[in-house]
Amino acid sequence: DAGVIQSPRHEVTEMGQEVTLRCKPISGHNSLFWYRQTMMRGLELLIYFNNNVPIDDSGMPEDRFSAKMPNASFSTLKIQPSEPRDSAVYFCASTRGDSFGLFFGSGTQLSVL
Amino acid sequence: QKEVEQDPGPLSVPEGAIVSLNCTYSNSAFQYFMWYRQYSRKGPELLMYTYSSGNKEDGRFTAQVDKSSKYISLFIRDSQPSDSATYLCAPLRTLAQGGSEKLVFGKGTKLTVNP
């Protein structure tokens, strides 16, 4: 199995630009999570989906952030407009509903200048 | 009070040392206690987990939970340079509506094992 695949691996953009992060979960996993990691705040849950339906988006910092999961094999996290304080590593993770433990991708390092 | 508190370190030890990593948590509803390991520039990976109180051993690693004091520990025996990573504790509560877990992570402790 290829694991959770995220793209791009690195993204450098200017303040005000739209950023789209992509995730392909492990085949057969029905839950998908988006996390953000910074030195100051650690690993924060932004949103998670169960069977492609958003269950809890209370961690999304503000309306500039949106996430979609159009099908079981693809999800996006969009930031529009981006700001320097959005700079972080964004992780996608997936799991089966009946298993413990999340499988994380390698993350997207986002730098907003 | 934060749900999970973890000393960020960094912690540096010589090869072969016994390492103790700790977390405290505030929510008594947590039932499962996970430890994730994160190598540099990688995503976290599940190392081991325990249910409720008690110990669980897996090779050189031992996870310990004391629910009465809300204290979680991970011990590494005979530490190796390959153990150098950030270790994150993650207590878990199952969701009332069912479905997948919602993990709350500690900030992680960065460990370096020097050869």
PDB file of C-alpha atoms in Angstrom:
ATOM      1  CA  ASP A   1       0.000   0.000   0.000  1.00  0.00           C
ATOM      2  CA  ALA A   2       1.314   3.455  -0.895  1.00  0.00           C
ATOM      3  CA  GLY A   3       0.123   5.052   2.318  1.00  0.00           C
ATOM      4  CA  VAL A   4      -1.488   8.465   2.592  1.00  0.00           C
ATOM      5  CA  ILE A   5      -0.310  10.660  -0.258  1.00  0.00           C
ATOM      6  CA  GLN A   6      -0.141  14.424   0.074  1.00  0.00           C
ATOM      7  CA  SER A   7       0.757  17.048  -2.465  1.00  0.00           C
ATOM      8  CA  PRO A   8       2.527  19.305  -2.858  1.00  0.00           C
ATOM      9  CA  ARG A   9       5.371  18.451  -0.497  1.00  0.00           C
ATOM     10  CA  HIS A  10       6.335  22.096  -0.199  1.00  0.00           C
ATOM     11  CA  GLU A  11       4.416  25.241  -1.078  1.00  0.00           C
ATOM     12  CA  VAL A  12       5.729  28.778  -0.994  1.00  0.00           C
ATOM     13  CA  THR A  13       3.278  31.516  -1.776  1.00  0.00           C
ATOM     14  CA  GLU A  14       2.663  35.184  -1.207  1.00  0.00           C
ATOM     15  CA  MET A  15       0.162  36.630   1.194  1.00  0.00           C
ATOM     16  CA  GLY A  16      -3.267  36.898  -0.350  1.00  0.00           C
ATOM     17  CA  GLN A  17      -2.861  34.002  -2.742  1.00  0.00           C
ATOM     18  CA  GLU A  18      -5.064  30.934  -2.763  1.00  0.00           C
ATOM     19  CA  VAL A  19      -3.476  27.698  -1.594  1.00  0.00           C
ATOM     20  CA  THR A  20      -4.848  24.206  -2.229  1.00  0.00           C
ATOM     21  CA  LEU A  21      -3.471  21.175  -0.458  1.00  0.00           C
ATOM     22  CA  ARG A  22      -4.359  17.680  -1.642  1.00  0.00           C
ATOM     23  CA  CYS A  23      -4.672  14.309   0.009  1.00  0.00           C
ATOM     24  CA  LYS A  24      -5.275  10.750  -1.141  1.00  0.00           C
ATOM     25  CA  PRO A  25      -6.145   8.492   1.808  1.00  0.00           C
ATOM     26  CA  ILE A  26      -5.312   4.827   2.061  1.00  0.00           C
ATOM     27  CA  SER A  27      -7.716   2.725   0.031  1.00  0.00           C
ATOM     28  CA  GLY A  28     -10.453   1.282   2.237  1.00  0.00           C
ATOM     29  CA  HIS A  29     -10.125   3.901   4.937  1.00  0.00           C
ATOM     30  CA  ASN A  30     -13.384   5.736   5.544  1.00  0.00           C
ATOM     31  CA  SER A  31     -12.201   8.522   7.825  1.00  0.00           C
ATOM     32  CA  LEU A  32      -9.934  11.394   6.873  1.00  0.00           C
ATOM     33  CA  PHE A  33      -8.387  14.056   9.046  1.00  0.00           C
ATOM     34  CA  TRP A  34      -6.599  17.342   8.357  1.00  0.00           C
ATOM     35  CA  TYR A  35      -4.088  18.511  10.954  1.00  0.00           C
ATOM     36  CA  ARG A  36      -1.811  21.533  11.200  1.00  0.00           C
ATOM     37  CA  GLN A  37       1.492  21.417  13.084  1.00  0.00           C
ATOM     38  CA  THR A  38       3.505  24.372  14.387  1.00  0.00           C
ATOM     39  CA  MET A  39       6.165  24.674  17.042  1.00  0.00           C
ATOM     40  CA  MET A  40       3.974  26.912  19.153  1.00  0.00           C
ATOM     41  CA  ARG A  41       0.700  25.008  19.009  1.00  0.00           C
ATOM     42  CA  GLY A  42       1.753  21.462  18.182  1.00  0.00           C
ATOM     43  CA  LEU A  43      -0.544  19.218  16.162  1.00  0.00           C
ATOM     44  CA  GLU A  44      -4.032  20.673  15.827  1.00  0.00           C
ATOM     45  CA  LEU A  45      -7.028  18.960  14.292  1.00  0.00           C
ATOM     46  CA  LEU A  46      -8.651  21.189  11.697  1.00  0.00           C
ATOM     47  CA  ILE A  47     -11.442  19.013  10.322  1.00  0.00           C
ATOM     48  CA  TYR A  48     -12.323  15.400   9.849  1.00  0.00           C
ATOM     49  CA  PHE A  49     -14.581  13.467   7.504  1.00  0.00           C
ATOM     50  CA  ASN A  50     -16.357  10.183   7.982  1.00  0.00           C
ATOM     51  CA  ASN A  51     -17.569   8.479   4.795  1.00  0.00           C
ATOM     52  CA  ASN A  52     -16.846  11.713   2.878  1.00  0.00           C
ATOM     53  CA  VAL A  53     -19.074  13.775   5.181  1.00  0.00           C
ATOM     54  CA  PRO A  54     -17.547  16.543   7.338  1.00  0.00           C
ATOM     55  CA  ILE A  55     -18.171  15.592  10.956  1.00  0.00           C
ATOM     56  CA  ASP A  56     -16.341  18.225  12.947  1.00  0.00           C
ATOM     57  CA  ASP A  57     -14.831  21.413  11.529  1.00  0.00           C
ATOM     58  CA  SER A  58     -14.558  23.233  14.832  1.00  0.00           C
ATOM     59  CA  GLY A  59     -10.799  23.355  14.487  1.00  0.00           C
ATOM     60  CA  MET A  60     -10.870  25.306  11.233  1.00  0.00           C
ATOM     61  CA  PRO A  61      -9.372  28.631  12.294  1.00  0.00           C
ATOM     62  CA  GLU A  62     -11.588  30.899  10.231  1.00  0.00           C
ATOM     63  CA  ASP A  63     -13.633  31.260   7.085  1.00  0.00           C
ATOM     64  CA  ARG A  64     -10.513  31.527   4.974  1.00  0.00           C
ATOM     65  CA  PHE A  65     -10.119  27.781   5.416  1.00  0.00           C
ATOM     66  CA  SER A  66     -12.321  25.249   3.651  1.00  0.00           C
ATOM     67  CA  ALA A  67     -12.086  21.516   3.069  1.00  0.00           C
ATOM     68  CA  LYS A  68     -13.836  19.133   0.737  1.00  0.00           C
ATOM     69  CA  MET A  69     -13.958  15.418   0.190  1.00  0.00           C
ATOM     70  CA  PRO A  70     -15.763  14.797  -3.103  1.00  0.00           C
ATOM     71  CA  ASN A  71     -15.103  11.052  -2.994  1.00  0.00           C
ATOM     72  CA  ALA A  72     -13.481   8.388  -0.857  1.00  0.00           C
ATOM     73  CA  SER A  73     -10.091   8.754  -2.481  1.00  0.00           C
ATOM     74  CA  PHE A  74      -9.527  12.494  -2.514  1.00  0.00           C
ATOM     75  CA  SER A  75      -9.690  15.524  -0.246  1.00  0.00           C
ATOM     76  CA  THR A  76      -8.583  19.137  -0.478  1.00  0.00           C
ATOM     77  CA  LEU A  77      -7.829  21.834   2.050  1.00  0.00           C
ATOM     78  CA  LYS A  78      -8.036  25.337   0.670  1.00  0.00           C
ATOM     79  CA  ILE A  79      -6.860  28.605   2.182  1.00  0.00           C
ATOM     80  CA  GLN A  80      -8.114  31.775   0.517  1.00  0.00           C
ATOM     81  CA  PRO A  81      -6.647  34.312   1.021  1.00  0.00           C
ATOM     82  CA  SER A  82      -3.512  32.988   2.664  1.00  0.00           C
ATOM     83  CA  GLU A  83      -1.704  34.883   5.422  1.00  0.00           C
ATOM     84  CA  PRO A  84       1.817  34.547   6.899  1.00  0.00           C
ATOM     85  CA  ARG A  85       0.377  33.087  10.112  1.00  0.00           C
ATOM     86  CA  ASP A  86      -0.911  30.142   8.092  1.00  0.00           C
ATOM     87  CA  SER A  87       2.671  28.979   7.621  1.00  0.00           C
ATOM     88  CA  ALA A  88       2.875  25.474   9.077  1.00  0.00           C
ATOM     89  CA  VAL A  89       3.079  21.815   8.155  1.00  0.00           C
ATOM     90  CA  TYR A  90      -0.302  20.459   7.144  1.00  0.00           C
ATOM     91  CA  PHE A  91      -0.900  16.748   7.580  1.00  0.00           C
ATOM     92  CA  CYS A  92      -3.600  14.530   6.225  1.00  0.00           C
ATOM     93  CA  ALA A  93      -4.360  11.255   8.000  1.00  0.00           C
ATOM     94  CA  SER A  94      -6.772   8.408   7.407  1.00  0.00           C
ATOM     95  CA  THR A  95      -8.101   5.407   9.267  1.00  0.00           C
ATOM     96  CA  ARG A  96     -10.815   2.782   9.152  1.00  0.00           C
ATOM     97  CA  GLY A  97     -13.692   3.538  11.451  1.00  0.00           C
ATOM     98  CA  ASP A  98     -13.131   0.343  13.378  1.00  0.00           C
ATOM     99  CA  SER A  99      -9.403   0.630  13.952  1.00  0.00           C
ATOM    100  CA  PHE A 100      -7.238   2.578  16.305  1.00  0.00           C
ATOM    101  CA  GLY A 101      -4.426   4.706  15.089  1.00  0.00           C
ATOM    102  CA  LEU A 102      -4.191   7.210  12.336  1.00  0.00           C
ATOM    103  CA  PHE A 103      -1.991   6.817   9.272  1.00  0.00           C
ATOM    104  CA  PHE A 104      -0.388  10.126   8.410  1.00  0.00           C
ATOM    105  CA  GLY A 105       0.958  11.431   5.142  1.00  0.00           C
ATOM    106  CA  SER A 106       4.345  13.122   4.945  1.00  0.00           C
ATOM    107  CA  GLY A 107       2.770  16.546   5.145  1.00  0.00           C
ATOM    108  CA  THR A 108       2.837  19.760   3.141  1.00  0.00           C
ATOM    109  CA  GLN A 109       5.233  22.430   4.356  1.00  0.00           C
ATOM    110  CA  LEU A 110       3.447  25.724   3.662  1.00  0.00           C
ATOM    111  CA  SER A 111       5.267  29.040   3.753  1.00  0.00           C
ATOM    112  CA  VAL A 112       3.266  32.211   3.210  1.00  0.00           C
ATOM    113  CA  LEU A 113       5.501  35.223   2.625  1.00  0.00           C
TER     114      LEU A 113
ATOM    115  CA  GLN B   1      -6.188  23.807  31.519  1.00  0.00           C
ATOM    116  CA  LYS B   2      -5.061  22.164  28.311  1.00  0.00           C
ATOM    117  CA  GLU B   3      -6.363  18.683  27.613  1.00  0.00           C
ATOM    118  CA  VAL B   4      -2.892  17.225  27.189  1.00  0.00           C
ATOM    119  CA  GLU B   5       0.377  18.564  28.563  1.00  0.00           C
ATOM    120  CA  GLN B   6       3.739  17.277  27.484  1.00  0.00           C
ATOM    121  CA  ASP B   7       7.231  18.576  28.210  1.00  0.00           C
ATOM    122  CA  PRO B   8       8.675  19.551  24.808  1.00  0.00           C
ATOM    123  CA  GLY B   9      12.246  18.874  25.887  1.00  0.00           C
ATOM    124  CA  PRO B  10      14.541  18.604  24.085  1.00  0.00           C
ATOM    125  CA  LEU B  11      15.852  15.485  25.775  1.00  0.00           C
ATOM    126  CA  SER B  12      19.329  14.227  24.954  1.00  0.00           C
ATOM    127  CA  VAL B  13      20.632  10.893  26.253  1.00  0.00           C
ATOM    128  CA  PRO B  14      23.557   8.567  25.516  1.00  0.00           C
ATOM    129  CA  GLU B  15      22.986   5.333  23.654  1.00  0.00           C
ATOM    130  CA  GLY B  16      21.849   2.557  25.966  1.00  0.00           C
ATOM    131  CA  ALA B  17      20.137   4.867  28.450  1.00  0.00           C
ATOM    132  CA  ILE B  18      16.640   4.318  29.771  1.00  0.00           C
ATOM    133  CA  VAL B  19      14.349   7.090  28.590  1.00  0.00           C
ATOM    134  CA  SER B  20      11.182   8.237  30.316  1.00  0.00           C
ATOM    135  CA  LEU B  21       8.673  10.383  28.422  1.00  0.00           C
ATOM    136  CA  ASN B  22       5.590  11.699  30.170  1.00  0.00           C
ATOM    137  CA  CYS B  23       2.246  13.383  29.644  1.00  0.00           C
ATOM    138  CA  THR B  24      -0.568  14.571  31.824  1.00  0.00           C
ATOM    139  CA  TYR B  25      -4.163  14.962  30.745  1.00  0.00           C
ATOM    140  CA  SER B  26      -7.246  16.573  32.191  1.00  0.00           C
ATOM    141  CA  ASN B  27     -10.242  14.751  30.721  1.00  0.00           C
ATOM    142  CA  SER B  28     -11.195  11.658  32.686  1.00  0.00           C
ATOM    143  CA  ALA B  29     -13.267  10.458  29.710  1.00  0.00           C
ATOM    144  CA  PHE B  30     -10.167   9.379  27.842  1.00  0.00           C
ATOM    145  CA  GLN B  31     -10.094   5.623  27.491  1.00  0.00           C
ATOM    146  CA  TYR B  32      -7.203   4.820  25.176  1.00  0.00           C
ATOM    147  CA  PHE B  33      -3.741   6.240  25.341  1.00  0.00           C
ATOM    148  CA  MET B  34      -1.632   6.378  22.214  1.00  0.00           C
ATOM    149  CA  TRP B  35       2.016   7.129  21.629  1.00  0.00           C
ATOM    150  CA  TYR B  36       3.066   8.384  18.225  1.00  0.00           C
ATOM    151  CA  ARG B  37       6.618   8.725  16.992  1.00  0.00           C
ATOM    152  CA  GLN B  38       7.534  11.405  14.462  1.00  0.00           C
ATOM    153  CA  TYR B  39      10.825  11.427  12.638  1.00  0.00           C
ATOM    154  CA  SER B  40      12.097  14.685  11.191  1.00  0.00           C
ATOM    155  CA  ARG B  41      10.184  15.795   8.095  1.00  0.00           C
ATOM    156  CA  LYS B  42       7.774  12.878   8.382  1.00  0.00           C
ATOM    157  CA  GLY B  43       4.244  12.391   9.623  1.00  0.00           C
ATOM    158  CA  PRO B  44       3.593  10.828  13.020  1.00  0.00           C
ATOM    159  CA  GLU B  45       3.250   7.051  13.159  1.00  0.00           C
ATOM    160  CA  LEU B  46       1.521   5.013  15.811  1.00  0.00           C
ATOM    161  CA  LEU B  47       4.061   3.385  18.119  1.00  0.00           C
ATOM    162  CA  MET B  48       1.773   1.692  20.634  1.00  0.00           C
ATOM    163  CA  TYR B  49      -1.328   2.205  22.702  1.00  0.00           C
ATOM    164  CA  THR B  50      -2.888   1.081  25.969  1.00  0.00           C
ATOM    165  CA  TYR B  51      -6.425   0.827  27.195  1.00  0.00           C
ATOM    166  CA  SER B  52      -7.354   2.189  30.611  1.00  0.00           C
ATOM    167  CA  SER B  53      -4.775   1.874  33.367  1.00  0.00           C
ATOM    168  CA  GLY B  54      -1.801  -0.429  33.500  1.00  0.00           C
ATOM    169  CA  ASN B  55       1.294  -1.309  31.514  1.00  0.00           C
ATOM    170  CA  LYS B  56       1.880  -2.577  28.029  1.00  0.00           C
ATOM    171  CA  GLU B  57       5.234  -3.768  26.763  1.00  0.00           C
ATOM    172  CA  ASP B  58       6.416  -4.020  23.162  1.00  0.00           C
ATOM    173  CA  GLY B  59      10.046  -4.897  22.786  1.00  0.00           C
ATOM    174  CA  ARG B  60      12.140  -2.097  24.265  1.00  0.00           C
ATOM    175  CA  PHE B  61       9.087   0.111  24.729  1.00  0.00           C
ATOM    176  CA  THR B  62       6.739   0.151  27.719  1.00  0.00           C
ATOM    177  CA  ALA B  63       3.638   2.335  27.946  1.00  0.00           C
ATOM    178  CA  GLN B  64       2.164   3.021  31.349  1.00  0.00           C
ATOM    179  CA  VAL B  65      -1.084   4.729  32.320  1.00  0.00           C
ATOM    180  CA  ASP B  66      -2.203   5.879  35.746  1.00  0.00           C
ATOM    181  CA  LYS B  67      -5.787   7.081  35.362  1.00  0.00           C
ATOM    182  CA  SER B  68      -6.058   8.072  39.000  1.00  0.00           C
ATOM    183  CA  SER B  69      -3.399  10.727  38.511  1.00  0.00           C
ATOM    184  CA  LYS B  70      -4.079  11.244  34.777  1.00  0.00           C
ATOM    185  CA  TYR B  71      -0.463  10.481  33.984  1.00  0.00           C
ATOM    186  CA  ILE B  72       0.903   8.712  30.902  1.00  0.00           C
ATOM    187  CA  SER B  73       4.453   7.434  30.478  1.00  0.00           C
ATOM    188  CA  LEU B  74       6.538   5.847  27.749  1.00  0.00           C
ATOM    189  CA  PHE B  75       9.763   4.093  28.705  1.00  0.00           C
ATOM    190  CA  ILE B  76      12.446   3.162  26.225  1.00  0.00           C
ATOM    191  CA  ARG B  77      15.039   0.632  27.357  1.00  0.00           C
ATOM    192  CA  ASP B  78      18.478   0.361  25.781  1.00  0.00           C
ATOM    193  CA  SER B  79      17.830   3.464  23.701  1.00  0.00           C
ATOM    194  CA  GLN B  80      19.314   3.568  20.206  1.00  0.00           C
ATOM    195  CA  PRO B  81      20.227   6.457  17.901  1.00  0.00           C
ATOM    196  CA  SER B  82      17.366   5.282  15.667  1.00  0.00           C
ATOM    197  CA  ASP B  83      14.984   6.188  18.502  1.00  0.00           C
ATOM    198  CA  SER B  84      15.837   9.858  17.957  1.00  0.00           C
ATOM    199  CA  ALA B  85      12.504  11.438  17.097  1.00  0.00           C
ATOM    200  CA  THR B  86       9.675  13.442  18.582  1.00  0.00           C
ATOM    201  CA  TYR B  87       7.259  11.415  20.691  1.00  0.00           C
ATOM    202  CA  LEU B  88       3.659  12.579  20.974  1.00  0.00           C
ATOM    203  CA  CYS B  89       1.129  11.281  23.443  1.00  0.00           C
ATOM    204  CA  ALA B  90      -2.477  11.174  22.315  1.00  0.00           C
ATOM    205  CA  PRO B  91      -5.292  10.217  24.658  1.00  0.00           C
ATOM    206  CA  LEU B  92      -8.418   9.098  22.881  1.00  0.00           C
ATOM    207  CA  ARG B  93     -12.100   9.253  23.532  1.00  0.00           C
ATOM    208  CA  THR B  94     -14.628   7.545  21.364  1.00  0.00           C
ATOM    209  CA  LEU B  95     -17.356   9.702  19.896  1.00  0.00           C
ATOM    210  CA  ALA B  96     -20.905   9.676  21.192  1.00  0.00           C
ATOM    211  CA  GLN B  97     -22.304   9.409  17.672  1.00  0.00           C
ATOM    212  CA  GLY B  98     -19.953   6.576  16.811  1.00  0.00           C
ATOM    213  CA  GLY B  99     -17.493   6.571  13.964  1.00  0.00           C
ATOM    214  CA  SER B 100     -13.871   7.506  14.071  1.00  0.00           C
ATOM    215  CA  GLU B 101     -11.801   8.732  16.943  1.00  0.00           C
ATOM    216  CA  LYS B 102     -10.887  12.307  17.583  1.00  0.00           C
ATOM    217  CA  LEU B 103      -7.333  12.412  18.850  1.00  0.00           C
ATOM    218  CA  VAL B 104      -5.963  15.163  21.040  1.00  0.00           C
ATOM    219  CA  PHE B 105      -2.189  15.322  20.742  1.00  0.00           C
ATOM    220  CA  GLY B 106       0.396  16.580  23.148  1.00  0.00           C
ATOM    221  CA  LYS B 107       2.980  18.929  21.657  1.00  0.00           C
ATOM    222  CA  GLY B 108       5.585  16.189  21.668  1.00  0.00           C
ATOM    223  CA  THR B 109       8.968  15.639  23.314  1.00  0.00           C
ATOM    224  CA  LYS B 110      11.996  15.751  21.059  1.00  0.00           C
ATOM    225  CA  LEU B 111      14.438  12.967  21.915  1.00  0.00           C
ATOM    226  CA  THR B 112      18.020  12.644  20.720  1.00  0.00           C
ATOM    227  CA  VAL B 113      19.979   9.479  21.464  1.00  0.00           C
ATOM    228  CA  ASN B 114      23.681  10.086  21.024  1.00  0.00           C
ATOM    229  CA  PRO B 115      25.940   7.243  19.841  1.00  0.00           C
TER     230      PRO B 115
END
